[in-house]
Short mmCIF file of C-alpha atoms in Angstrom, two decimals:
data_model
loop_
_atom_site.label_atom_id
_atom_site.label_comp_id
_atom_site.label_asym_id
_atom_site.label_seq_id
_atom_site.Cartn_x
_atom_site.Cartn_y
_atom_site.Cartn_z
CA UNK L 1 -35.14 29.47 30.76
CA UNK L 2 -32.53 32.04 30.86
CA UNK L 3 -32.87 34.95 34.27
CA UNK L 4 -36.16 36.73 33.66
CA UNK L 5 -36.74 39.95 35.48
CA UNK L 6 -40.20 39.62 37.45
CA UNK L 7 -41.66 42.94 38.65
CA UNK L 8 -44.32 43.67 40.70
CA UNK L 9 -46.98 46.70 40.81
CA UNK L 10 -49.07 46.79 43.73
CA UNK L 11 -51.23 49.84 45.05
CA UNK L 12 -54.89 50.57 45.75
CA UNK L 13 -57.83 49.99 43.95
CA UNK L 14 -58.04 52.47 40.89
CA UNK L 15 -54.66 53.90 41.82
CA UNK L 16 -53.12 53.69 37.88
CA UNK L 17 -51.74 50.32 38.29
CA UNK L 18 -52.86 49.25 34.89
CA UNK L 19 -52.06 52.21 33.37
CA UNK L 20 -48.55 51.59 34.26
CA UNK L 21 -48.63 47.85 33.46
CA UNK L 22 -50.02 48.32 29.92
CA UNK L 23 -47.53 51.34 29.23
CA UNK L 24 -44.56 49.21 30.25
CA UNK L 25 -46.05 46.35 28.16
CA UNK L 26 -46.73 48.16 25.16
CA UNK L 27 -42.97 49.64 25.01
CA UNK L 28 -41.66 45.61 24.87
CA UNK L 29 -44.49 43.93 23.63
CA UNK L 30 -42.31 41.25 22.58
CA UNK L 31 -40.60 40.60 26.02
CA UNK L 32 -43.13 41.36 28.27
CA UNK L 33 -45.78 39.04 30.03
CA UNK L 34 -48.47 40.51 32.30
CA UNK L 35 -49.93 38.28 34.88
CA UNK L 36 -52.76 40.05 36.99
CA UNK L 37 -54.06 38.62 40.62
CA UNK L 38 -57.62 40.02 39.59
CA UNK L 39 -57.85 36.52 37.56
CA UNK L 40 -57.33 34.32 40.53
CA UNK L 41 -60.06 35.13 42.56
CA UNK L 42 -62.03 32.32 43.99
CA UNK L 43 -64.33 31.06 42.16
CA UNK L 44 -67.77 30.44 43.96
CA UNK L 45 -70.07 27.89 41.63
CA UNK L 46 -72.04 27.21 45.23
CA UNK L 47 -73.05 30.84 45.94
CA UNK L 48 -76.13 32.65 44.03
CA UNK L 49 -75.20 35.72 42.44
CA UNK L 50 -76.72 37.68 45.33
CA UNK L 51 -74.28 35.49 47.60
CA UNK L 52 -71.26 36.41 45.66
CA UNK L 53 -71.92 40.11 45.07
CA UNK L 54 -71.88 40.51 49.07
CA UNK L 55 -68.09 38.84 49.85
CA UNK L 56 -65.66 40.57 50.82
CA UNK L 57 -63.46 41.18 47.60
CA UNK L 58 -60.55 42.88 48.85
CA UNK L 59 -59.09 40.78 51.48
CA UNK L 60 -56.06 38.18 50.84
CA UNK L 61 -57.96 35.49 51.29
CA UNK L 62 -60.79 36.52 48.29
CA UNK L 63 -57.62 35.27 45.98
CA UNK L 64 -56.02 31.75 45.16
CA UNK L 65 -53.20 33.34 45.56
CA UNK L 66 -50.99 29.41 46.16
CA UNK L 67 -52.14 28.84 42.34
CA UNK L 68 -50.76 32.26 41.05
CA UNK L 69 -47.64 31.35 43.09
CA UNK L 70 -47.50 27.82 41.23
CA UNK L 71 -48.44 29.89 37.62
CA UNK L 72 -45.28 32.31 38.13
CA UNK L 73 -42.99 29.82 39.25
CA UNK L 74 -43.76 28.35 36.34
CA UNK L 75 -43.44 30.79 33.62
CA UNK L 76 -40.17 31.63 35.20
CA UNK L 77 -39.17 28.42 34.15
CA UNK L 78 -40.30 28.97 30.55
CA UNK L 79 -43.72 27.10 31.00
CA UNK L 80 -46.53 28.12 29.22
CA UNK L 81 -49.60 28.66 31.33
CA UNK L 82 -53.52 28.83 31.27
CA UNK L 83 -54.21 31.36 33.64
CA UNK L 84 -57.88 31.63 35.13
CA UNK L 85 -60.21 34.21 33.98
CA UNK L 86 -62.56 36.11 36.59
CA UNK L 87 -65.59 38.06 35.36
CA UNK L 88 -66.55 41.09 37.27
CA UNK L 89 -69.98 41.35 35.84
CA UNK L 90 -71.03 38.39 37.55
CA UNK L 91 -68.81 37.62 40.23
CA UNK L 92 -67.28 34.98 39.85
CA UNK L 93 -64.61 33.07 37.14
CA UNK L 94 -65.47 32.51 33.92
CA UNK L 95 -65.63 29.03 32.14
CA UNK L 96 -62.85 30.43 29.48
CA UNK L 97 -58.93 30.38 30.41
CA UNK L 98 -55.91 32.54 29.27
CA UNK L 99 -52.85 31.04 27.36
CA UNK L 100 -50.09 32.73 28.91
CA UNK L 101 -46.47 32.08 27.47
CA UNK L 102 -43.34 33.31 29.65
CA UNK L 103 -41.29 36.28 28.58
CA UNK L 104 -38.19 37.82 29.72
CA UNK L 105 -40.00 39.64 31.58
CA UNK L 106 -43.25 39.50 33.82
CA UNK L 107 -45.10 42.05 34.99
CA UNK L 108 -47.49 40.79 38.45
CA UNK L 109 -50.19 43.12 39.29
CA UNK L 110 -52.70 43.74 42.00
CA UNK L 111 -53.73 45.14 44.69
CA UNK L 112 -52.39 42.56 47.42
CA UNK L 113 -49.42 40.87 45.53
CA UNK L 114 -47.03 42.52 48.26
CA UNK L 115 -49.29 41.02 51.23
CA UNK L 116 -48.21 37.61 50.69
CA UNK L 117 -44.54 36.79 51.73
CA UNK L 118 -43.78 33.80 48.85
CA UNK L 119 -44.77 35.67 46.68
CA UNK L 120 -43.09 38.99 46.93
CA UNK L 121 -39.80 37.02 47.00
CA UNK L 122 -40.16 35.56 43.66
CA UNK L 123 -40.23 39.26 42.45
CA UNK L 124 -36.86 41.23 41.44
CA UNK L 125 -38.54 45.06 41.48
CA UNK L 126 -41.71 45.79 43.70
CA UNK L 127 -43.04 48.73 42.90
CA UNK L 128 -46.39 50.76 44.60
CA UNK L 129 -48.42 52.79 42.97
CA UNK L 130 -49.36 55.73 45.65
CA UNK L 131 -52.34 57.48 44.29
CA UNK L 132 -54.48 60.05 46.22
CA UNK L 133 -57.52 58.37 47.66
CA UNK L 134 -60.13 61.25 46.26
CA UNK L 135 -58.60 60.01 42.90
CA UNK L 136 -58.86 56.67 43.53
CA UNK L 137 -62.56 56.26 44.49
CA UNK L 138 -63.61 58.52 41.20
CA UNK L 139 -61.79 56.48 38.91
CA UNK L 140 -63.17 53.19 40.49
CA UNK L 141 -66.52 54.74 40.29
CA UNK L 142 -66.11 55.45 36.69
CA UNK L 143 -64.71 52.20 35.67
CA UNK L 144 -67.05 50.13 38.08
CA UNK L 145 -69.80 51.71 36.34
CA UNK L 146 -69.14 51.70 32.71
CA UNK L 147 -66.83 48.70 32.53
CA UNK L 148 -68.71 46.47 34.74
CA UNK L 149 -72.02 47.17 34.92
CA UNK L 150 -72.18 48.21 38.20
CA UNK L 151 -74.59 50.88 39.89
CA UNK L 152 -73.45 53.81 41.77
CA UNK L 153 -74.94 52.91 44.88
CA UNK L 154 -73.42 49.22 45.07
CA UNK L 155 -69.68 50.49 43.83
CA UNK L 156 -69.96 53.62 47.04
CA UNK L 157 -71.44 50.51 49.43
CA UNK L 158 -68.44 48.31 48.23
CA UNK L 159 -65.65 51.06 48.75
CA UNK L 160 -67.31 51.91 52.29
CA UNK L 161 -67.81 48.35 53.50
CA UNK L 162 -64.98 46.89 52.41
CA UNK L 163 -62.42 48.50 50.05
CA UNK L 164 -61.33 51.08 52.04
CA UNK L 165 -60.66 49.07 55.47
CA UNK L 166 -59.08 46.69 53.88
CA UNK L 167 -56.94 48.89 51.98
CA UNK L 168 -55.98 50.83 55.43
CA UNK L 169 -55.53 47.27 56.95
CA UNK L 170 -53.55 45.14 54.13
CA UNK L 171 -52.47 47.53 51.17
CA UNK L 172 -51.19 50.19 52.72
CA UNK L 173 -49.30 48.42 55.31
CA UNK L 174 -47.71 46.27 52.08
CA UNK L 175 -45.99 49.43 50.81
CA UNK L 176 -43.36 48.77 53.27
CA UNK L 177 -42.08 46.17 51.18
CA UNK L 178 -41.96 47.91 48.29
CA UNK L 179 -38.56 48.60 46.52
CA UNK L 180 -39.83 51.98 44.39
CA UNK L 181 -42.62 53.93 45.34
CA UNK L 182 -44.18 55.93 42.54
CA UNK L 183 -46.52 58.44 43.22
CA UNK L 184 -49.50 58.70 39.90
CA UNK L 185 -48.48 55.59 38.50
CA UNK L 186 -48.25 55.82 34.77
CA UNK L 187 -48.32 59.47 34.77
CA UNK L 188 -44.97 59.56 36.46
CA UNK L 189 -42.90 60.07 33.42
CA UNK L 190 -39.66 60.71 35.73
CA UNK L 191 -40.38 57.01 37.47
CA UNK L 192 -41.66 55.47 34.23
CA UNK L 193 -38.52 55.92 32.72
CA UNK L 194 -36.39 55.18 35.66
CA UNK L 195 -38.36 51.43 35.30
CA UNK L 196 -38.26 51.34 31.27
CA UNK L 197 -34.64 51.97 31.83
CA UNK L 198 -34.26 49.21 34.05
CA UNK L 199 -36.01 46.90 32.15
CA UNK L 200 -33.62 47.72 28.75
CA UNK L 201 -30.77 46.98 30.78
CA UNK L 202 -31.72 43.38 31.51
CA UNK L 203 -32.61 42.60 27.96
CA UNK L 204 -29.51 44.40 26.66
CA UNK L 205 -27.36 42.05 29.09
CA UNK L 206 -29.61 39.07 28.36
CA UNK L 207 -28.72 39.67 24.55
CA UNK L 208 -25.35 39.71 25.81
CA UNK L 209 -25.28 36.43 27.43
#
């Protein structure tokens, strides 16, 4: 396959990362293909629910992170790919998998993708989404809650136990190897278009080519 631009968007838990990814998507939804490390979490037949809802979900080693290496390799090569599909309601993956086909561009996204050396070096633009951390524990209250049937009580015991030292141990620290730093993710509109304009020029000179 021709060059295809691979960016990265990293940043806390519930600090806009997928608001930027799906804004960026839905401008090129012909070019652009989102891969996301939530979906490569390990998956845990051998634990009991109970088991799994007490891990630790926000350390690098939670993820399979070799296979999403393999996955984006791959799709850089113009492979199509079934990607693994994790369900937050119960912990664990699901039985289903996600066709993914390569475009010319791919969008990685999570919350450690910058942690992990291999593969921060397969991506051209690495950017981190800096969000307020106030802001960042509301929204993941409101989405734990209503999106994934979480209670209150089990989403603030998450963030406290594990979330935030973790973030202050591995995220934050990963910022340093960011290339753009964007402060409110998708509601950046100066950055946003800085990064659409970016990702026009490589089409426009892959048309060329």
């Amino acid at each position: 396959m021709s060059n295809v631009l691979v960016i990265g968007i990293a940043g806390g838990s519930g600090s806009g990362k997928t608001t930027l990814t799906n804004q960026i998507a839905a401008k090129f939804p012909e070019e652009v293909t989102v891969i996301k490390h939530d979906n490569y979490y390990k998956k845990h037949d051998e634990m009991s629910y109970e088991e799994r809802s007490r891990l630790n979900y926000d350390h690098p080693n939670a993820f399979d992170t070799d296979l999403m290496i393999r996955d984006l390799k791959r799709l850089k090569q113009g492979e199509t790919i079934e990607c693994p599909v994790y369900d937050f309601t119960i912990h664990n993956r699901s039985k289903n998998t996600l066709t993914i086909t390569p475009g010319k561009v791919i969008i990685v996204e999570g919350i450690l993708i910058f942690e992990n050396k291999e593969l921060c070096d397969l991506m051209d633009i690495r950017i981190f989404v800096d969000t307020d951390a106030d802001v960042r524990i509301i929204r993941r209250i409101q989405r734990d809650v209503m999106e994934r049937a979480r209670s209150l009580e089990s989403v603030i015991g998450q963030y406290m136990n594990t979330v935030k030292p973790m973030h202050e141990q591995f995220v934050e620290p990963s910022k340093k190897n960011a290339s753009l730093i964007v402060p409110e993710g998708g509601y950046n509109q100066v950055a946003m278009e800085m990064i659409l304009n970016q990702i026009r020029s490589h089409l426009m000179a892959e048309r060329e080519d």
